[in-house]
Amino acid sequence: MCRKLTILARDSATRIVAQCEHGTIHLYWTRAALFLHPAELLPLLALIQCWKPEFDEARSESFLIIRRSDGTLQLWYHEIGVCLSQSDLYDLAALLWHAAARLKLLSPDSSPLPRHPLEPSRPVTCVLPRPEWRN
């Protein structure tokens, strides 16, 4: 059971990225809560940065983004799904970017994560190497 959370990024009372005393990343988005290994943070961020509005689907390791028929998006982490608008997806990317920077997962001179050459005509796979976890 987690007893202490360190806030890594927050843009509202219900959109928070934190880390507990066990090292687990807690991603709270409205009513959903995802619990990630720290090494999953950059692959999720890379996937979101790969996303283009014309895509129907994109996946990266444990994550999947699907466009629903009403135009909204679903972000899936294993069997947990979170509904997002396109602007929510960009807000989530900003939170993840800030959290990754606070955890020193990004090098100080790094530019945004590399964009992958993607085609909207097929499902997209965006995979970055898993980073080493550093305390």
CSV table of N, CA and C in Angstrom, one decimal:
chain,number,residue,atom,x,y,z
A,1,MET,N,0.8,-1.2,0.0
A,1,MET,CA,0.0,0.0,0.0
A,1,MET,C,0.9,1.2,0.0
A,2,CYS,N,0.6,2.2,-0.9
A,2,CYS,CA,1.4,3.4,-1.0
A,2,CYS,C,0.9,4.4,0.0
A,3,ARG,N,1.9,5.0,0.7
A,3,ARG,CA,1.5,5.9,1.8
A,3,ARG,C,2.0,7.3,1.5
A,4,LYS,N,3.0,7.5,0.6
A,4,LYS,CA,3.6,8.8,0.4
A,4,LYS,C,3.7,9.0,-1.1
A,5,LEU,N,3.1,10.0,-1.7
A,5,LEU,CA,3.2,10.4,-3.1
A,5,LEU,C,3.9,11.7,-3.2
A,6,THR,N,4.9,11.7,-4.2
A,6,THR,CA,5.6,12.9,-4.6
A,6,THR,C,5.0,13.3,-5.9
A,7,ILE,N,4.4,14.5,-5.9
A,7,ILE,CA,3.8,15.0,-7.1
A,7,ILE,C,4.9,15.4,-8.1
A,8,LEU,N,4.8,14.8,-9.3
A,8,LEU,CA,5.8,15.1,-10.4
A,8,LEU,C,5.3,16.2,-11.3
A,9,ALA,N,4.0,16.2,-11.6
A,9,ALA,CA,3.3,17.1,-12.5
A,9,ALA,C,1.8,17.1,-12.2
A,10,ARG,N,1.2,18.3,-12.3
A,10,ARG,CA,-0.2,18.4,-12.0
A,10,ARG,C,-0.7,19.6,-12.8
A,11,ASP,N,-1.9,19.5,-13.5
A,11,ASP,CA,-2.5,20.6,-14.1
A,11,ASP,C,-3.9,20.9,-13.5
A,12,SER,N,-4.4,20.0,-12.6
A,12,SER,CA,-5.6,20.3,-11.9
A,12,SER,C,-5.7,19.3,-10.8
A,13,ALA,N,-6.7,19.4,-10.0
A,13,ALA,CA,-6.9,18.4,-8.8
A,13,ALA,C,-7.1,17.0,-9.3
A,14,THR,N,-7.5,16.8,-10.5
A,14,THR,CA,-7.8,15.4,-11.0
A,14,THR,C,-6.9,15.0,-12.1
A,15,ARG,N,-5.9,15.7,-12.4
A,15,ARG,CA,-4.9,15.3,-13.5
A,15,ARG,C,-3.5,15.5,-12.9
A,16,ILE,N,-3.0,14.3,-12.4
A,16,ILE,CA,-1.7,14.4,-11.6
A,16,ILE,C,-0.9,13.2,-12.0
A,17,VAL,N,0.4,13.4,-12.1
A,17,VAL,CA,1.4,12.4,-12.2
A,17,VAL,C,2.3,12.4,-10.9
A,18,ALA,N,2.3,11.3,-10.2
A,18,ALA,CA,3.1,11.3,-8.9
A,18,ALA,C,3.9,10.0,-8.9
A,19,GLN,N,4.7,9.9,-7.9
A,19,GLN,CA,5.5,8.7,-7.7
A,19,GLN,C,5.4,8.4,-6.2
A,20,CYS,N,5.2,7.1,-5.9
A,20,CYS,CA,5.1,6.7,-4.5
A,20,CYS,C,6.4,6.2,-4.0
A,21,GLU,N,6.5,5.9,-2.7
A,21,GLU,CA,7.7,5.4,-2.1
A,21,GLU,C,8.3,4.1,-2.7
A,22,HIS,N,7.5,3.4,-3.4
A,22,HIS,CA,7.9,2.1,-4.0
A,22,HIS,C,8.5,2.4,-5.4
A,23,GLY,N,8.4,3.6,-6.0
A,23,GLY,CA,8.9,3.9,-7.3
A,23,GLY,C,7.8,3.9,-8.4
A,24,THR,N,6.7,3.4,-8.1
A,24,THR,CA,5.6,3.3,-9.0
A,24,THR,C,5.1,4.7,-9.4
A,25,ILE,N,4.8,4.9,-10.7
A,25,ILE,CA,4.3,6.1,-11.2
A,25,ILE,C,2.8,6.0,-11.1
A,26,HIS,N,2.1,7.0,-10.5
A,26,HIS,CA,0.7,7.0,-10.4
A,26,HIS,C,0.2,8.1,-11.3
A,27,LEU,N,-0.6,7.7,-12.3
A,27,LEU,CA,-1.1,8.7,-13.3
A,27,LEU,C,-2.6,8.7,-13.0
A,28,TYR,N,-3.1,9.9,-12.5
A,28,TYR,CA,-4.5,10.1,-12.2
A,28,TYR,C,-5.0,11.0,-13.3
A,29,TRP,N,-6.1,10.6,-14.0
A,29,TRP,CA,-6.7,11.4,-15.0
A,29,TRP,C,-8.2,11.3,-14.8
A,30,THR,N,-8.8,12.4,-14.3
A,30,THR,CA,-10.2,12.5,-14.0
A,30,THR,C,-10.5,11.4,-13.0
A,31,ARG,N,-11.3,10.4,-13.4
A,31,ARG,CA,-11.7,9.3,-12.5
A,31,ARG,C,-10.8,8.1,-12.7
A,32,ALA,N,-9.9,8.1,-13.6
A,32,ALA,CA,-9.1,6.9,-13.9
A,32,ALA,C,-7.7,7.0,-13.1
A,33,ALA,N,-7.2,5.9,-12.8
A,33,ALA,CA,-5.9,5.8,-12.2
A,33,ALA,C,-5.1,4.7,-12.8
A,34,LEU,N,-3.9,5.0,-13.4
A,34,LEU,CA,-3.0,4.0,-14.0
A,34,LEU,C,-1.8,4.0,-13.1
A,35,PHE,N,-1.2,2.8,-12.9
A,35,PHE,CA,0.0,2.6,-12.1
A,35,PHE,C,1.0,2.0,-13.0
A,36,LEU,N,2.1,2.8,-13.3
A,36,LEU,CA,3.1,2.4,-14.3
A,36,LEU,C,4.4,2.2,-13.6
A,37,HIS,N,5.2,1.3,-14.2
A,37,HIS,CA,6.6,1.2,-13.9
A,37,HIS,C,7.3,2.4,-14.5
A,38,PRO,N,8.3,3.0,-13.8
A,38,PRO,CA,8.9,4.2,-14.3
A,38,PRO,C,9.4,4.1,-15.8
A,39,ALA,N,9.8,2.9,-16.2
A,39,ALA,CA,10.3,2.6,-17.5
A,39,ALA,C,9.2,2.7,-18.6
A,40,GLU,N,8.0,2.7,-18.2
A,40,GLU,CA,6.9,2.8,-19.1
A,40,GLU,C,6.5,4.3,-19.4
A,41,LEU,N,7.1,5.2,-18.7
A,41,LEU,CA,6.7,6.6,-18.9
A,41,LEU,C,7.1,7.2,-20.3
A,42,LEU,N,8.4,6.9,-20.7
A,42,LEU,CA,8.9,7.4,-22.0
A,42,LEU,C,8.2,6.7,-23.2
A,43,PRO,N,8.0,5.4,-23.1
A,43,PRO,CA,7.2,4.8,-24.3
A,43,PRO,C,5.8,5.4,-24.4
A,44,LEU,N,5.1,5.7,-23.3
A,44,LEU,CA,3.8,6.3,-23.4
A,44,LEU,C,3.9,7.7,-24.0
A,45,LEU,N,4.9,8.5,-23.5
A,45,LEU,CA,5.1,9.8,-24.0
A,45,LEU,C,5.4,9.8,-25.5
A,46,ALA,N,6.3,8.9,-25.9
A,46,ALA,CA,6.6,8.7,-27.3
A,46,ALA,C,5.4,8.4,-28.2
A,47,LEU,N,4.6,7.5,-27.7
A,47,LEU,CA,3.4,7.1,-28.4
A,47,LEU,C,2.5,8.3,-28.6
A,48,ILE,N,2.3,9.1,-27.6
A,48,ILE,CA,1.4,10.3,-27.7
A,48,ILE,C,2.0,11.3,-28.7
A,49,GLN,N,3.3,11.5,-28.6
A,49,GLN,CA,4.0,12.4,-29.6
A,49,GLN,C,3.9,11.9,-31.0
A,50,CYS,N,3.8,10.6,-31.2
A,50,CYS,CA,3.6,10.0,-32.6
A,50,CYS,C,2.3,10.3,-33.1
A,51,TRP,N,1.3,10.4,-32.2
A,51,TRP,CA,-0.1,10.5,-32.7
A,51,TRP,C,-0.4,11.7,-33.6
A,52,LYS,N,-1.1,11.4,-34.6
A,52,LYS,CA,-1.6,12.5,-35.5
A,52,LYS,C,-3.1,12.4,-35.6
A,53,PRO,N,-3.8,13.5,-35.8
A,53,PRO,CA,-5.3,13.5,-35.8
A,53,PRO,C,-5.9,12.6,-36.8
A,54,GLU,N,-5.2,12.3,-37.9
A,54,GLU,CA,-5.7,11.4,-38.9
A,54,GLU,C,-5.6,9.9,-38.6
A,55,PHE,N,-4.9,9.5,-37.6
A,55,PHE,CA,-4.7,8.1,-37.3
A,55,PHE,C,-6.0,7.5,-36.6
A,56,ASP,N,-6.2,6.3,-36.9
A,56,ASP,CA,-7.3,5.5,-36.2
A,56,ASP,C,-6.8,4.7,-35.0
A,57,GLU,N,-5.5,4.4,-35.1
A,57,GLU,CA,-4.9,3.5,-34.0
A,57,GLU,C,-3.4,3.7,-34.0
A,58,ALA,N,-2.9,3.6,-32.8
A,58,ALA,CA,-1.4,3.6,-32.6
A,58,ALA,C,-1.1,2.8,-31.3
A,59,ARG,N,0.0,2.1,-31.4
A,59,ARG,CA,0.4,1.3,-30.2
A,59,ARG,C,1.8,1.4,-29.9
A,60,SER,N,2.2,1.2,-28.7
A,60,SER,CA,3.6,1.2,-28.2
A,60,SER,C,3.7,0.3,-27.0
A,61,GLU,N,4.4,-0.8,-27.1
A,61,GLU,CA,4.5,-1.7,-26.0
A,61,GLU,C,3.2,-2.0,-25.3
A,62,SER,N,3.0,-1.5,-24.1
A,62,SER,CA,1.7,-1.8,-23.3
A,62,SER,C,0.6,-0.9,-23.6
A,63,PHE,N,0.8,0.1,-24.5
A,63,PHE,CA,-0.2,1.2,-24.7
A,63,PHE,C,-0.9,1.1,-26.1
A,64,LEU,N,-2.1,1.6,-26.1
A,64,LEU,CA,-2.8,1.6,-27.4
A,64,LEU,C,-3.7,2.9,-27.4
A,65,ILE,N,-3.7,3.6,-28.5
A,65,ILE,CA,-4.6,4.7,-28.7
A,65,ILE,C,-5.5,4.4,-29.8
A,66,ILE,N,-6.8,4.5,-29.6
A,66,ILE,CA,-7.8,4.2,-30.7
A,66,ILE,C,-8.8,5.4,-30.8
A,67,ARG,N,-9.1,5.7,-32.1
A,67,ARG,CA,-10.1,6.8,-32.3
A,67,ARG,C,-11.4,6.1,-32.4
A,68,ARG,N,-12.4,6.6,-31.6
A,68,ARG,CA,-13.7,6.0,-31.6
A,68,ARG,C,-14.5,6.7,-32.7
A,69,SER,N,-15.7,6.1,-33.0
A,69,SER,CA,-16.5,6.6,-34.1
A,69,SER,C,-17.0,8.0,-33.9
A,70,ASP,N,-17.1,8.5,-32.6
A,70,ASP,CA,-17.5,9.8,-32.3
A,70,ASP,C,-16.4,10.8,-32.3
A,71,GLY,N,-15.1,10.4,-32.7
A,71,GLY,CA,-14.0,11.2,-32.8
A,71,GLY,C,-13.2,11.3,-31.5
A,72,THR,N,-13.7,10.9,-30.4
A,72,THR,CA,-12.9,10.9,-29.2
A,72,THR,C,-11.9,9.8,-29.2
A,73,LEU,N,-10.9,9.8,-28.3
A,73,LEU,CA,-9.8,8.8,-28.3
A,73,LEU,C,-9.9,8.0,-27.0
A,74,GLN,N,-9.5,6.8,-27.1
A,74,GLN,CA,-9.3,5.9,-25.9
A,74,GLN,C,-7.8,5.6,-25.8
A,75,LEU,N,-7.3,5.8,-24.7
A,75,LEU,CA,-5.9,5.4,-24.4
A,75,LEU,C,-6.1,4.1,-23.5
A,76,TRP,N,-5.5,3.0,-24.0
A,76,TRP,CA,-5.5,1.7,-23.3
A,76,TRP,C,-4.2,1.4,-22.7
A,77,TYR,N,-4.2,1.0,-21.4
A,77,TYR,CA,-3.0,0.4,-20.8
A,77,TYR,C,-3.4,-0.9,-20.3
A,78,HIS,N,-3.0,-2.0,-21.0
A,78,HIS,CA,-3.5,-3.3,-20.7
A,78,HIS,C,-5.0,-3.3,-20.8
A,79,GLU,N,-5.7,-3.6,-19.8
A,79,GLU,CA,-7.2,-3.7,-19.8
A,79,GLU,C,-7.9,-2.4,-19.3
A,80,ILE,N,-7.1,-1.4,-19.0
A,80,ILE,CA,-7.7,-0.1,-18.5
A,80,ILE,C,-7.7,0.9,-19.6
A,81,GLY,N,-8.9,1.5,-19.8
A,81,GLY,CA,-9.1,2.5,-20.9
A,81,GLY,C,-9.5,3.8,-20.3
A,82,VAL,N,-8.9,4.9,-20.9
A,82,VAL,CA,-9.2,6.2,-20.5
A,82,VAL,C,-9.7,7.0,-21.8
A,83,CYS,N,-10.9,7.6,-21.7
A,83,CYS,CA,-11.4,8.4,-22.8
A,83,CYS,C,-10.8,9.8,-22.8
A,84,LEU,N,-10.4,10.3,-23.9
A,84,LEU,CA,-9.7,11.6,-24.0
A,84,LEU,C,-10.2,12.3,-25.3
A,85,SER,N,-10.2,13.6,-25.2
A,85,SER,CA,-10.3,14.4,-26.5
A,85,SER,C,-8.9,14.6,-27.0
A,86,GLN,N,-8.8,15.1,-28.2
A,86,GLN,CA,-7.5,15.4,-28.8
A,86,GLN,C,-6.7,16.4,-28.0
A,87,SER,N,-7.4,17.4,-27.5
A,87,SER,CA,-6.7,18.4,-26.6
A,87,SER,C,-6.3,17.7,-25.3
A,88,ASP,N,-7.1,16.8,-24.8
A,88,ASP,CA,-6.7,16.1,-23.5
A,88,ASP,C,-5.4,15.3,-23.8
A,89,LEU,N,-5.3,14.7,-25.0
A,89,LEU,CA,-4.1,13.9,-25.3
A,89,LEU,C,-2.8,14.8,-25.2
A,90,TYR,N,-2.9,16.1,-25.7
A,90,TYR,CA,-1.8,17.0,-25.7
A,90,TYR,C,-1.5,17.4,-24.3
A,91,ASP,N,-2.6,17.6,-23.5
A,91,ASP,CA,-2.4,18.0,-22.0
A,91,ASP,C,-1.7,16.8,-21.3
A,92,LEU,N,-2.1,15.6,-21.6
A,92,LEU,CA,-1.4,14.4,-21.0
A,92,LEU,C,0.0,14.4,-21.4
A,93,ALA,N,0.4,14.7,-22.6
A,93,ALA,CA,1.8,14.7,-23.1
A,93,ALA,C,2.6,15.7,-22.3
A,94,ALA,N,2.0,16.9,-22.1
A,94,ALA,CA,2.7,17.9,-21.3
A,94,ALA,C,2.9,17.4,-19.9
A,95,LEU,N,2.0,16.8,-19.2
A,95,LEU,CA,2.2,16.3,-17.9
A,95,LEU,C,3.3,15.2,-17.9
A,96,LEU,N,3.2,14.3,-18.8
A,96,LEU,CA,4.2,13.2,-18.8
A,96,LEU,C,5.6,13.8,-19.1
A,97,TRP,N,5.7,14.8,-20.0
A,97,TRP,CA,7.0,15.4,-20.3
A,97,TRP,C,7.6,16.0,-19.0
A,98,HIS,N,6.8,16.7,-18.3
A,98,HIS,CA,7.2,17.4,-17.1
A,98,HIS,C,7.6,16.3,-16.0
A,99,ALA,N,6.9,15.3,-15.9
A,99,ALA,CA,7.2,14.2,-14.9
A,99,ALA,C,8.5,13.5,-15.3
A,100,ALA,N,8.7,13.2,-16.6
A,100,ALA,CA,9.9,12.6,-17.1
A,100,ALA,C,11.1,13.5,-16.8
A,101,ALA,N,10.9,14.8,-17.0
A,101,ALA,CA,12.0,15.7,-16.8
A,101,ALA,C,12.4,15.8,-15.3
A,102,ARG,N,11.4,15.8,-14.4
A,102,ARG,CA,11.6,15.8,-13.0
A,102,ARG,C,12.3,14.5,-12.5
A,103,LEU,N,12.0,13.4,-13.2
A,103,LEU,CA,12.7,12.1,-12.9
A,103,LEU,C,14.0,12.0,-13.5
A,104,LYS,N,14.4,13.0,-14.3
A,104,LYS,CA,15.7,13.0,-15.0
A,104,LYS,C,15.8,11.8,-16.0
A,105,LEU,N,14.6,11.5,-16.6
A,105,LEU,CA,14.6,10.5,-17.7
A,105,LEU,C,15.0,11.1,-19.0
A,106,LEU,N,15.0,12.4,-19.1
A,106,LEU,CA,15.3,13.1,-20.3
A,106,LEU,C,16.7,13.8,-20.1
A,107,SER,N,17.6,13.7,-21.0
A,107,SER,CA,18.9,14.4,-20.9
A,107,SER,C,18.6,15.9,-20.9
A,108,PRO,N,19.5,16.7,-20.2
A,108,PRO,CA,19.3,18.1,-20.2
A,108,PRO,C,19.3,18.8,-21.5
A,109,ASP,N,20.0,18.3,-22.5
A,109,ASP,CA,20.1,18.9,-23.8
A,109,ASP,C,19.2,18.2,-24.8
A,110,SER,N,18.3,17.4,-24.3
A,110,SER,CA,17.4,16.7,-25.3
A,110,SER,C,16.4,17.6,-25.9
A,111,SER,N,16.1,17.4,-27.1
A,111,SER,CA,15.0,18.0,-27.8
A,111,SER,C,13.8,17.1,-27.6
A,112,PRO,N,12.7,17.4,-28.1
A,112,PRO,CA,11.5,16.5,-27.9
A,112,PRO,C,11.9,15.1,-28.4
A,113,LEU,N,11.2,14.1,-27.9
A,113,LEU,CA,11.4,12.8,-28.3
A,113,LEU,C,11.3,12.6,-29.8
A,114,PRO,N,12.1,11.8,-30.4
A,114,PRO,CA,12.1,11.7,-31.9
A,114,PRO,C,10.7,11.3,-32.4
A,115,ARG,N,10.4,12.0,-33.4
A,115,ARG,CA,9.1,11.6,-34.1
A,115,ARG,C,9.4,10.5,-35.1
A,116,HIS,N,8.5,9.6,-35.2
A,116,HIS,CA,8.6,8.5,-36.1
A,116,HIS,C,7.9,8.7,-37.4
A,117,PRO,N,8.5,8.2,-38.5
A,117,PRO,CA,7.8,8.4,-39.8
A,117,PRO,C,6.6,7.4,-39.8
A,118,LEU,N,5.4,8.0,-39.8
A,118,LEU,CA,4.2,7.1,-39.7
A,118,LEU,C,3.3,7.4,-40.8
A,119,GLU,N,2.5,6.4,-41.1
A,119,GLU,CA,1.5,6.5,-42.2
A,119,GLU,C,0.1,6.3,-41.6
A,120,PRO,N,-0.9,7.1,-41.9
A,120,PRO,CA,-2.2,7.0,-41.3
A,120,PRO,C,-3.0,5.8,-41.9
A,121,SER,N,-2.5,5.2,-43.0
A,121,SER,CA,-3.2,4.1,-43.6
A,121,SER,C,-3.2,2.8,-42.9
A,122,ARG,N,-2.4,2.7,-41.9
A,122,ARG,CA,-2.2,1.4,-41.2
A,122,ARG,C,-2.1,1.6,-39.7
A,123,PRO,N,-2.3,0.6,-38.8
A,123,PRO,CA,-2.0,0.8,-37.4
A,123,PRO,C,-0.5,1.2,-37.2
A,124,VAL,N,-0.3,2.0,-36.2
A,124,VAL,CA,1.0,2.6,-36.0
A,124,VAL,C,1.7,1.9,-34.8
A,125,THR,N,2.9,1.7,-35.0
A,125,THR,CA,3.7,1.2,-33.8
A,125,THR,C,4.8,2.2,-33.6
A,126,CYS,N,4.8,2.7,-32.4
A,126,CYS,CA,5.9,3.7,-32.0
A,126,CYS,C,6.5,3.1,-30.7
A,127,VAL,N,7.8,2.6,-30.8
A,127,VAL,CA,8.4,2.0,-29.7
A,127,VAL,C,9.8,2.7,-29.5
A,128,LEU,N,10.0,3.2,-28.3
A,128,LEU,CA,11.4,3.7,-27.9
A,128,LEU,C,12.0,2.6,-27.0
A,129,PRO,N,13.3,2.6,-27.0
A,129,PRO,CA,14.0,1.7,-26.1
A,129,PRO,C,13.6,2.0,-24.6
A,130,ARG,N,13.5,1.1,-23.8
A,130,ARG,CA,13.1,1.3,-22.4
A,130,ARG,C,14.3,2.0,-21.7
A,131,PRO,N,14.1,3.1,-21.0
A,131,PRO,CA,15.2,3.8,-20.4
A,131,PRO,C,15.6,3.0,-19.1
A,132,GLU,N,16.8,3.2,-18.7
A,132,GLU,CA,17.2,2.7,-17.4
A,132,GLU,C,16.6,3.5,-16.3
A,133,TRP,N,16.1,2.9,-15.3
A,133,TRP,CA,15.5,3.6,-14.2
A,133,TRP,C,16.6,4.2,-13.3
A,134,ARG,N,16.5,5.5,-13.0
A,134,ARG,CA,17.5,6.1,-12.2
A,134,ARG,C,16.7,6.7,-11.0
A,135,ASN,N,17.3,6.6,-9.8
A,135,ASN,CA,16.7,7.2,-8.6
A,135,ASN,C,17.1,8.7,-8.6
